[in-house]
Each structure stands twice: as structure tokens, then as C-alpha cells.
Coordinates of C-alpha atoms and ligand atoms in Angstrom, one line a residue:
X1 CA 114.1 93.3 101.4
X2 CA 117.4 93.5 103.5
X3 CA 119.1 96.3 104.0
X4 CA 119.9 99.1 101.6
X5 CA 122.3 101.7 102.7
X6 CA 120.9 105.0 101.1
X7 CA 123.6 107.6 102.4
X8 CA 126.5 107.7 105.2
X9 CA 124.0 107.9 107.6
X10 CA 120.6 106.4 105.9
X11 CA 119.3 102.8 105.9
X12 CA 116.2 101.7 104.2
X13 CA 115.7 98.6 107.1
X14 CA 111.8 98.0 106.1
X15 CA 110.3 94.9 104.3
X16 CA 109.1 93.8 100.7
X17 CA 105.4 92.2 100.7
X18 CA 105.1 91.4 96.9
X19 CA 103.0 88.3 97.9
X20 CA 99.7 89.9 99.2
X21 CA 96.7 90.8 97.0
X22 CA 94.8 92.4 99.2
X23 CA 95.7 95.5 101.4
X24 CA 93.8 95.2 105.4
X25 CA 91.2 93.2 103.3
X26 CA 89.8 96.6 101.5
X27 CA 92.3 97.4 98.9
X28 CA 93.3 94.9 95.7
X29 CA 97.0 95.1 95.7
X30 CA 98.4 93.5 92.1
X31 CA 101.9 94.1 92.9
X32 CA 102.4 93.6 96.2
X33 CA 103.8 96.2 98.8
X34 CA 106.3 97.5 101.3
X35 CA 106.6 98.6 104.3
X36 CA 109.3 100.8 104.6
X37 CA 111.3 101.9 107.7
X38 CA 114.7 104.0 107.8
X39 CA 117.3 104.0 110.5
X40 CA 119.2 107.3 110.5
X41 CA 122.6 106.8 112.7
X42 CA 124.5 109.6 114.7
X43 CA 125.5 110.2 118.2
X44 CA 121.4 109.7 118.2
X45 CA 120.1 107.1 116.7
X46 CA 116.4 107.1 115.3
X47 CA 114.1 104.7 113.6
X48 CA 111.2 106.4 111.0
X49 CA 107.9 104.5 111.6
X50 CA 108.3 100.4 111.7
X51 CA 106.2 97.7 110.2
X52 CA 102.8 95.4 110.3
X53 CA 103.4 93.0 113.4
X54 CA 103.6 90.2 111.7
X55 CA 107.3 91.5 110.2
X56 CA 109.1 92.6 113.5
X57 CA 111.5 89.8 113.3
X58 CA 112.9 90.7 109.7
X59 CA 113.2 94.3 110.5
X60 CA 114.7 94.2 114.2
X61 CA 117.3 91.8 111.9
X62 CA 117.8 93.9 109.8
X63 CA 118.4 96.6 112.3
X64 CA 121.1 94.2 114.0
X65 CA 123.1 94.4 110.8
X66 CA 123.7 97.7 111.8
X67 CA 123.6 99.0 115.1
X68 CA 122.3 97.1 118.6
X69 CA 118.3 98.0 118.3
X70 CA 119.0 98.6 122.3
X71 CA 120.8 102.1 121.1
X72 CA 117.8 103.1 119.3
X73 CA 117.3 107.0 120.9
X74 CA 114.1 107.5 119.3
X75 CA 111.4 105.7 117.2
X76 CA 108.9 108.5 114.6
X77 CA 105.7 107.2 113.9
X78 CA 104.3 109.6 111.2
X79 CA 101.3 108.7 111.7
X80 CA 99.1 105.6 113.6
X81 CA 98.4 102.8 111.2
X82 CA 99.0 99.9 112.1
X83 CA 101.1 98.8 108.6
X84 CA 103.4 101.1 110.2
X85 CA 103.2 101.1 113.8
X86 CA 102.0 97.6 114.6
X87 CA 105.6 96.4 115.5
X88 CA 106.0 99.3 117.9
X89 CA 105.6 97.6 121.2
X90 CA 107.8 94.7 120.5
X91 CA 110.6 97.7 118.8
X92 CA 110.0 99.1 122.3
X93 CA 110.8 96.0 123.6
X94 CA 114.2 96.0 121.8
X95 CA 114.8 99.7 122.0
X96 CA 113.9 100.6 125.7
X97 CA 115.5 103.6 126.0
X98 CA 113.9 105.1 122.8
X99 CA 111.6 108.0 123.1
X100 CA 108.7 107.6 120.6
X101 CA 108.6 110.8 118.5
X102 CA 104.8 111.9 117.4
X103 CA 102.7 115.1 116.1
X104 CA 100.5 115.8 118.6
X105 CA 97.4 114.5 116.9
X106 CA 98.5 111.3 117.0
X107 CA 98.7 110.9 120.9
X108 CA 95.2 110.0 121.4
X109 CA 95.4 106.9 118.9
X110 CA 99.0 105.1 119.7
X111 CA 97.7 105.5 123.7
X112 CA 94.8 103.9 122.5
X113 CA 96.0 101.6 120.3
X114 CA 98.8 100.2 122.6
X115 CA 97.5 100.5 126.1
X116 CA 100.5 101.1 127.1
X117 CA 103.0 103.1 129.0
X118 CA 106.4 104.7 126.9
X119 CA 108.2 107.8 127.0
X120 CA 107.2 110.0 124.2
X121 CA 107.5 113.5 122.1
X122 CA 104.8 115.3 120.7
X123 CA 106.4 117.2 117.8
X124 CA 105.1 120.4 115.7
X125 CA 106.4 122.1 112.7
X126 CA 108.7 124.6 114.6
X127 CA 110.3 121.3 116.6
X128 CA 114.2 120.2 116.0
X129 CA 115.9 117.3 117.2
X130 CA 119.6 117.4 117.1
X131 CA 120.8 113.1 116.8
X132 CA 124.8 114.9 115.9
X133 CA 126.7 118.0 115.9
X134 CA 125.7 118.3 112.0
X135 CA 122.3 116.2 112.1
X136 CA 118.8 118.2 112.9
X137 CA 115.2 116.2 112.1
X138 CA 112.5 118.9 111.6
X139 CA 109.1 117.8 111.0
X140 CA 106.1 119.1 108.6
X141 CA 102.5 118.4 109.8
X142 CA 101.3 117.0 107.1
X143 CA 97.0 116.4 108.7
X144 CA 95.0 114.1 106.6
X145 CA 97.8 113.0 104.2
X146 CA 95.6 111.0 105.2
X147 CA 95.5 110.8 109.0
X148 CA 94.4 113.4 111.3
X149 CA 98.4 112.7 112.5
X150 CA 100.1 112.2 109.6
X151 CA 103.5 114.1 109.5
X152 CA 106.9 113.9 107.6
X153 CA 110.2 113.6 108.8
X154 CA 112.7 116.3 107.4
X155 CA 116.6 115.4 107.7
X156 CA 117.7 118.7 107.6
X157 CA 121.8 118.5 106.6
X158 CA 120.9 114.8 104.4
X159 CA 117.9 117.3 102.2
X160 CA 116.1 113.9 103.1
X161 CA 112.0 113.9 103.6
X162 CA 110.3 110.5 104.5
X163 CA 106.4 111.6 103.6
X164 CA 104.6 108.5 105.3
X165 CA 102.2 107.5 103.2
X166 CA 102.6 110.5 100.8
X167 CA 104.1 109.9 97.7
X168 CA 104.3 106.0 97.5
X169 CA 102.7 103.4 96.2
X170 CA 101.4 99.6 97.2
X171 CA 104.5 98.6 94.6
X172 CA 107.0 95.5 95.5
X173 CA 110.0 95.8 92.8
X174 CA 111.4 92.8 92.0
X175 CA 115.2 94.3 93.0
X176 CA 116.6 97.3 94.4
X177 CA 114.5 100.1 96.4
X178 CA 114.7 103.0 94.6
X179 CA 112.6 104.4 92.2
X180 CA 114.8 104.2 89.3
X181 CA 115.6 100.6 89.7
X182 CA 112.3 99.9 88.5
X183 CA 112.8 97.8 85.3
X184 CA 111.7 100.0 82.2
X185 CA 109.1 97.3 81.2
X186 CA 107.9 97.9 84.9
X187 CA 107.3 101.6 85.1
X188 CA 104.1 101.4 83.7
X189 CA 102.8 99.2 86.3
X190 CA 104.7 101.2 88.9
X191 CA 103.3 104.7 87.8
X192 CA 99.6 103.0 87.8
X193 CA 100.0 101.9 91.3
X194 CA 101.2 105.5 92.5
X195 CA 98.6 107.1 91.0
X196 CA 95.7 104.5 91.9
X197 CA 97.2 105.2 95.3
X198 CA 96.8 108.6 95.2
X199 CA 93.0 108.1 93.9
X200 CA 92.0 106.1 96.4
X201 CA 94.0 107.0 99.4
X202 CA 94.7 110.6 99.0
X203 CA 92.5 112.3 96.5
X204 CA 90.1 113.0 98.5
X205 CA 92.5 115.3 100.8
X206 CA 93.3 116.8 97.6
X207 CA 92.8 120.1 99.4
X208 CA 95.4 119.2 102.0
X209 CA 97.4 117.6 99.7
X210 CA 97.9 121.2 98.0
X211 CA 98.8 123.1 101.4
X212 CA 101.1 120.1 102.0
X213 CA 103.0 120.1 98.7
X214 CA 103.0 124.5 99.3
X215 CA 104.3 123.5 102.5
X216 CA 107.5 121.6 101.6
X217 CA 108.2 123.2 97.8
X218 CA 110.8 125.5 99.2
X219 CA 112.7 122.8 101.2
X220 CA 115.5 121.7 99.1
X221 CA 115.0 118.1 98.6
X222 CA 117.1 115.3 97.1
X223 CA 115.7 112.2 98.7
X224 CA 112.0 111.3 99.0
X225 CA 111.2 108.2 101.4
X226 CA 108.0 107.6 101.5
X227 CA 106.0 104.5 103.5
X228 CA 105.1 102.2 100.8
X229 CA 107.6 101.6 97.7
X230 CA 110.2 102.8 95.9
X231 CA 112.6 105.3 97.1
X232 CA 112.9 108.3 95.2
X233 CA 116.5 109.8 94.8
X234 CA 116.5 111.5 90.7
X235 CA 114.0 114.2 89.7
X236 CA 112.4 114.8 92.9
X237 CA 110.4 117.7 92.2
X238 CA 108.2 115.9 89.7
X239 CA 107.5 113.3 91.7
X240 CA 106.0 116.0 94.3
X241 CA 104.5 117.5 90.7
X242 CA 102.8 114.8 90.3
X243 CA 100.6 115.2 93.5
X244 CA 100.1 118.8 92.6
X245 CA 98.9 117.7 89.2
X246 CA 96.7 115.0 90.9
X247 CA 95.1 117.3 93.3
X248 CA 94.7 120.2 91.1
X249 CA 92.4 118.2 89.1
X250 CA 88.9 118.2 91.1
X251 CA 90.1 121.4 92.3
X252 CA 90.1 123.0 88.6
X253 CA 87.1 120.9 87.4
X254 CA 84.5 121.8 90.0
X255 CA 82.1 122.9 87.6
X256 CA 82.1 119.8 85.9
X257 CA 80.0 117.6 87.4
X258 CA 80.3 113.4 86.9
X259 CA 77.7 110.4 88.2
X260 CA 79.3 106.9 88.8
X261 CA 76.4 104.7 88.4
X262 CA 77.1 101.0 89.7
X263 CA 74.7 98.4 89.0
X264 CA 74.3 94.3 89.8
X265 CA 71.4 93.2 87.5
X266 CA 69.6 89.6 87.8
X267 CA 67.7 89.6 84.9
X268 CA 69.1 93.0 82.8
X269 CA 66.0 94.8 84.2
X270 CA 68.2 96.8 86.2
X271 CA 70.5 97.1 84.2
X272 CA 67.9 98.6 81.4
X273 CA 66.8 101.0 84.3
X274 CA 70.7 102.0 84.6
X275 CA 71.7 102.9 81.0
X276 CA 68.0 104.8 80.8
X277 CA 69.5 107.0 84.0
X278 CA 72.8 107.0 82.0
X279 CA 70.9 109.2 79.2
X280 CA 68.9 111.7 81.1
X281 CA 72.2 112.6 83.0
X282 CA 74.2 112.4 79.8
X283 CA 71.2 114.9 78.2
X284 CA 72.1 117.4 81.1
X285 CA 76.0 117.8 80.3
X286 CA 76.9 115.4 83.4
X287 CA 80.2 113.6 83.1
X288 CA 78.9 109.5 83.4
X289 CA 80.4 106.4 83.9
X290 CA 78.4 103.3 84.3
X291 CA 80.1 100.0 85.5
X292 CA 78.5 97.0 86.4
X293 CA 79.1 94.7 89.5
X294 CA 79.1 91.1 88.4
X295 CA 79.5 88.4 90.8
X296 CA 83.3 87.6 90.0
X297 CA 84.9 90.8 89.9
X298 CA 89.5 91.2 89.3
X299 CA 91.1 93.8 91.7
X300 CA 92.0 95.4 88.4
X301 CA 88.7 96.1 87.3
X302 CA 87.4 97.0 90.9
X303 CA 90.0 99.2 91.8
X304 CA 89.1 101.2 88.0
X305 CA 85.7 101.1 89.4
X306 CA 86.7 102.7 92.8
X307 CA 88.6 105.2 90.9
X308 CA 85.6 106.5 88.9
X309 CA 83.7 106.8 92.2
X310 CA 86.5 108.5 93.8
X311 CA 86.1 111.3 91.2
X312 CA 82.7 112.0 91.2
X313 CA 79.9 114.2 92.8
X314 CA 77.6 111.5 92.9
X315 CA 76.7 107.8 92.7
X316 CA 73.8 105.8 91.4
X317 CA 73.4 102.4 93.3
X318 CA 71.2 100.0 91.5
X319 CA 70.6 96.6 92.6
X320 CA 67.8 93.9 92.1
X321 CA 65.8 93.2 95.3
X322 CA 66.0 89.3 95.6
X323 CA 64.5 87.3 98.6
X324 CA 64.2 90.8 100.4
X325 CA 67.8 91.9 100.0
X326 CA 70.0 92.8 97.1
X327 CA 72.7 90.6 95.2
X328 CA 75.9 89.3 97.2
X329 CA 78.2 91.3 94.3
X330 CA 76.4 95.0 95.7
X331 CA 77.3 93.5 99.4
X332 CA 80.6 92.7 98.3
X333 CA 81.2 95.9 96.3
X334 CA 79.6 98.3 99.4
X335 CA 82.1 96.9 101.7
X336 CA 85.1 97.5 99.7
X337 CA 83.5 101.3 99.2
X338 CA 84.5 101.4 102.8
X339 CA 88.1 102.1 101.3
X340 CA 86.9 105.1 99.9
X341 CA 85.8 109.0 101.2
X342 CA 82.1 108.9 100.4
X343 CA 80.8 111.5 102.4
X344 CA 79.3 114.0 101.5
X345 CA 78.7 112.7 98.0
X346 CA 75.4 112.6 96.6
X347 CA 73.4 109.0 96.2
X348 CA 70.5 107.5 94.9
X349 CA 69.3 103.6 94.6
X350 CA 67.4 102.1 91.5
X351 CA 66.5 98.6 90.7
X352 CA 63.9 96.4 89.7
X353 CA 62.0 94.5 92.2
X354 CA 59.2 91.6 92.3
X355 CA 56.8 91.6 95.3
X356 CA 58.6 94.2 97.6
X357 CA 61.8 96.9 97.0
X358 CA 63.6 96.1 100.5
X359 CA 67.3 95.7 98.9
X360 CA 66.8 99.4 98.1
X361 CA 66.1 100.4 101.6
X362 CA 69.2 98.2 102.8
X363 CA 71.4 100.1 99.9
X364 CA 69.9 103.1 101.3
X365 CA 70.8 102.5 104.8
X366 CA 74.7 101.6 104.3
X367 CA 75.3 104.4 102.1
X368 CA 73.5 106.7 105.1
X369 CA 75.8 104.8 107.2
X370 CA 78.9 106.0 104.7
X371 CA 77.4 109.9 105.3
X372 CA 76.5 110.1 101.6
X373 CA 73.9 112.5 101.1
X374 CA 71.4 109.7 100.1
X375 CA 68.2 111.1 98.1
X376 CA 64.6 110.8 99.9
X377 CA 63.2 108.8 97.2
X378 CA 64.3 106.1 95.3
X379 CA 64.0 104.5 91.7
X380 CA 62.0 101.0 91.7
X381 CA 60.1 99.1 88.9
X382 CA 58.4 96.2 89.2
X383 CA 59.7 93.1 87.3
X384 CA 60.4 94.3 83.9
X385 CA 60.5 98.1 82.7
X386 CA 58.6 99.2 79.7
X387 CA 59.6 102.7 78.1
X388 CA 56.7 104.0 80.1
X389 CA 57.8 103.0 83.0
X390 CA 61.5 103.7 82.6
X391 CA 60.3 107.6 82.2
X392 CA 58.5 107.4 85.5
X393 CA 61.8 108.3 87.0
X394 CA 61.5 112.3 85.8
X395 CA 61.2 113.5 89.1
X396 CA 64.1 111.1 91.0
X397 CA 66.4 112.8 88.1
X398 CA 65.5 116.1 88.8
X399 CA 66.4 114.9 92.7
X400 CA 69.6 113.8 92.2
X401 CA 70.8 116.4 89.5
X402 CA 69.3 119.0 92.2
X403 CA 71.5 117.5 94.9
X404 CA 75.0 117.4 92.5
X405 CA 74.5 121.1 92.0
X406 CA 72.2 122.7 94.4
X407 CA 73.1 126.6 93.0
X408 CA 71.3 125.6 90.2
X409 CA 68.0 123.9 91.7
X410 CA 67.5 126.8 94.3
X411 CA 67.6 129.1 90.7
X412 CA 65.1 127.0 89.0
X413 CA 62.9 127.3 91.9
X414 CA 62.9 131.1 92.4
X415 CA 62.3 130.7 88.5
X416 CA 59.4 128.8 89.3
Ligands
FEO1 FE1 100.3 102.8 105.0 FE2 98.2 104.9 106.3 O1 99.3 103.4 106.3

């Protein structure tokens, strides 16, 4: 994206990626991304994070434009991904003076990650680096936003924070960096991608997200930076609003409980068996929201769907059991779940089967393998279900129901 000086001492030196569609193969990405990186210049100079590999040419160029990479003092990785840190060794190539600056969670991964030997820092939140007689970096630990290591960078005398991947978005403008360059017809798009972001990266951290955002609400700010996307630089404190209105949301709504249920359906017999399941939950006050998996599926529609689950206590999984497995659209689907925090969540499988129901013990077995709390018995009906058969699923209901809110099955028993 070239260079974009942001302040006397600021450079955005990162790179646009509007061209790819799919983020590390998991996430659908209709706009694109960035990968941003900031040089800050004083008597010390210091790079925040650097890019995927594959784009350490463009941004040791773009460094050259302003200073010698060889006078870089130190290099912050806010956290270990490798978006952000995969053109470290070859930086450290260029830069082999600089000290690599990390919270002390992340030393474990970059050693691991690199296998190699560099000088560097572990920072906390009571560290300061002065780069200049009138330039101090503090640092906020910012854990599971969303890595164990994640951190910002706070530029004390610039009211700068760069938030990693806090606060952006997998959003390549067509001009400009900042936020507010966004063309009007755009923002829409923009404001989807932030919060799609924030549902499928952050939410659920929500409760970290909170101490994060109590963390930094009485720093004055005027400049957010974060990872991915635009640059924020006019009415900063709603932008940081809108993660506190995000998170708040589960947080508020705990009582209310919502099932996802996800179905791929051959012949419509599982499909029948999902909207029946649909009913009874729908009967008991639950929050539902049925989607199913067809064999051609548009990041736009997946990513909705990814959403849903992201929000919700539980999830239904019903697939038909064909030639002893289930349909390659519930494979596809499962693995793109990996994008998401299931655990924890409750599960249940349903389909319709001919001679044997071995999908469901292969749906069964990945969403174990995802530490979902996967119900002990399942939902299967042989070919096609009759009404009859349909309500022979009473007691996998009062399962899964018991599991979403287990205060109120331990009552019902003592009731019993
Ligand atoms: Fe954009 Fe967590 O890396």
C-alpha cells in the first residue's frame, strides 16, 4: 500500500491484500485485507509487528523509503501469528541490531516458531522504552485479544495505540489508510467486516475484551492502529465503544439461551427432522436459528452462518449418513468451524440414516475433538420420518435443553 506518513514520527509501512478470499484457508475474506506494520522514528527507531512472509520485500521497501532497515533498534511483535510475524527472521536479517520487543507470553511461541537465536525483551504493563528525549512506548497486556500474548503498543507523547488484532478488520480500501477515507458507499461493507471480525475472532474473549477496553479507557487516545485495516484517527472512543457494545452483548443476555442448528439433508429427511427440533426448542423460549449446509456454499452466507454459531449456547449437527459417513458439505462446514471457539458449547447430532447411523458417530467424534460438550445420545431415524417417529426424540430434547441450562434440569430433578 506504500507508505503513509501518519504523524512527524509515524509511518504506516504495511501492505494491502485486497486480492485474497480466504484468510489461512479458514476464514472467507470478501474484501480483502492488510497487514499493517508502523515504523516509529527517533534517536531509536522501532518497527510494530511485520507481515506474512510472502510480503517482506514490499515492506523492507517500503522501510528503505525512510530510514536504512539496518538502524532498526527494535522490532514489537504483539503477538505470534504468523500474518504478523512471518517476515521476522528475514527483518532480522535486515535489522541485525534490533532487539525483538515481546510480552512474556509470547516467548515460548516466536522460540518455537523461529528456531532461532535473537536478542529479545519481554515486556509487561509497568515497562517503558525511551526511543527519544520526548518519545516513551508503554505497553498494555492485552491476553487473549485473542492470543495468550497479545499486547498493544502505547506511544506515550504521539496518544498513539497500535491494538494488534483488536479493533480492525480483514478490510482492503480501495485508497488511503485511514478509516475515514473509506468511501461513504463503502462504509457499510467496512462496518460489516469489523464487526464479523469481532464475531468470529474476538467475541468469544468477550470477557477479556471488557477488562481490555477498562484497561485502556483512561489513556488519552487520538490514534488507533490496529493489525488489519483502516487506521483510525476521528472519533476514537466509539470505535473502542463499539467493542464494549459487542462484548457486552452475551455478557447482558446470559439468560437467554439460542441453538444454531446446521443441517446437510440428502433427501429432506433430515432436514424434516431439523425444523421438528426447531419447534420443540422454539416451544421452550430458546432463541433458534436453523441454516442449512448445501454443497456450494458463498463466504457471505458461511461467515452469517459462523456468526449464529458464534452466539449461541448450543449447536444441533444434523447430517445424512451416506456410504458410512456424512455429506462432503458437513466435512467442509466442520473444518471451517475450526475458525471458531466451540468449546464448551453444548452439541447434539441428528440425521436420517439407511442401514447404519456411522456419519453421526464421525459428527460426534470431531465436535469431541473441538471440546464441545457433545450429548451421550444422539437423534437418528431410519430412512424417512413419520410424525411418530419425529416425536421419538422427547428425551434427546430434554438432553440437550438440560445441557444449555443445567440450573434448571438439576431443579426439575429434585422436583421429581
Ligand atoms: Fe492477524 Fe492474530 O493475526
Amino acid at each position: 500500500m506504500g507508505v503513509v506518513k501518519i504523524s512527524e514520527n509515524i509511518y504506516s509501512v504495511g501492505v494491502k491484500h485486497p486480492n485474497l478470499r480466504v484468510f489461512d484457508l479458514l476464514m472467507p475474506l470478501p474484501h480483502g485485507t492488510t497487514y499493517n506494520s508502523y515504523l516509529i522514528t527517533g534517536e531509536k527507531n522501532v518497527l510494530i509487528d511485520t507481515v506474512k512472509l510472502q510480503f517482506t520485500d514490499e515492506l523492507v521497501a517500503n522501510i528503505k523509503t525512510i530510514i536504512d532497515p539496518a538502524k532498526i533498534d527494535y522490532i514489537v511483535i504483539q503477538h505470534n501469528e504468523l500474518d504478523h510475524s512471518g517476515a521476522l527472521p528475514n527483518i532480522l536479517k535486515a535489522a541485525p541490531n534490533a532487539k525483538v520487543v515481546i510480552a512474556k507470553a509470547a516467548e515460548n511461541f516466536l522460540v518455537n516458531s523461529f528456531n532461532l537465536k535473537f536478542d529479545y525483551i519481554k515486556v509487561d504493563d509497568a515497562t517503558e522504552i525511551k526511543i527519544g528525549p520526548n518519545q516513551t512506548l508503554k505497553f498494555v497486556m492485552a491476553p487473549f485479544l485473542h492470543w495468550p500474548d497479545t499486547m498493544f503498543t502505547y506511544y506515550v507523547e504521539e496518544k498513539a495505540l497500535f491494538t494488534c488484532d483488536a479493533f480492525g478488520a480483514h478490510y482492503s480500501q480501495d485508497s488511503g489508510v485511514f478509516k475515514d477515507e473509506i468511501q461513504k458507499s463503502e462504509y457499510d461493507n467496512y462496518f460489516e467486516q469489523f464487526s464479523i471480525y469481532f464475531a468470529i475472532i474476538m467475541r468469544v474473549y468477550s470477557e477479556k475484551v471488557l477488562a481490555a477496553v477498562k484497561k485502556i479507557e483512561n489513556l488519552e487516545i487520538n490514534l488507533i492502529g490496529p493489525s488489519h485495516g483502516p487506521i483510525v484517527r476521528h472519533d476514537v472512543k466509539q470505535h473502542i465503544e463499539y467493542y464494549r457494545e459487542f462484548a457486552l452483548k452475551p455478557v447482558e443476555n446470559k439468560e437467554l439461551k439460542k441453538v444454531t442448528i446446521v443441517y446437510s439433508s440428502m433427501y429432506g429427511s433430515t432436514m424434516k427432522m431439523a425444523y421438528h427440533l426447531e419447534s420443540l426448542l422454539k416451544n421452550q423460549g430458546i432463541q433458534t436459528y436453523v441454516a442449512e449446509i448445501p454443497f456450494a456454499m458463498s463466504a457471505e452466507y458461511m461467515t452469517n452462518v459462523i456468526k449464529e454459531i458464534a452466539s449461541s449456547d448450543g449447536v444441533l449437527f444434523g447430517a445424512s449418513t451416506v456410504c458410512s459417513t456424512i455429506l462432503k458439505p458437513m466435512w467442509d462446514f466442520l473444518f471451517f468451524l475450526a475458525t471458531v471457539q466451540l468449546k464448551g458449547k453444548s452439541a447434539g447430532v441428528f440425521g436420517s440414516y439407511g442401514w447404519d447411523a456411522q456419519g453421526l458417530k464421525l459428527l460426534e467424534q470431531t465436535l469431541t475433538n473441538y471440546k464441545m460438550n457433545v450429548m451421550k445420545t444422539n437423534f437418528k431415524l431410519k430412512f424417512v420420518p413419520s410424525q411418530d417417529k419425529l416425536e421419538s426424540c422427547d428425551e434427546f430434547i430434554k438432553e440437550f435443553t438440560g445441557m444449555l441450562d443445567p440450573k434448571a434440569s438439576s431443579e426439575t430433578k429434585a422436583a421429581m
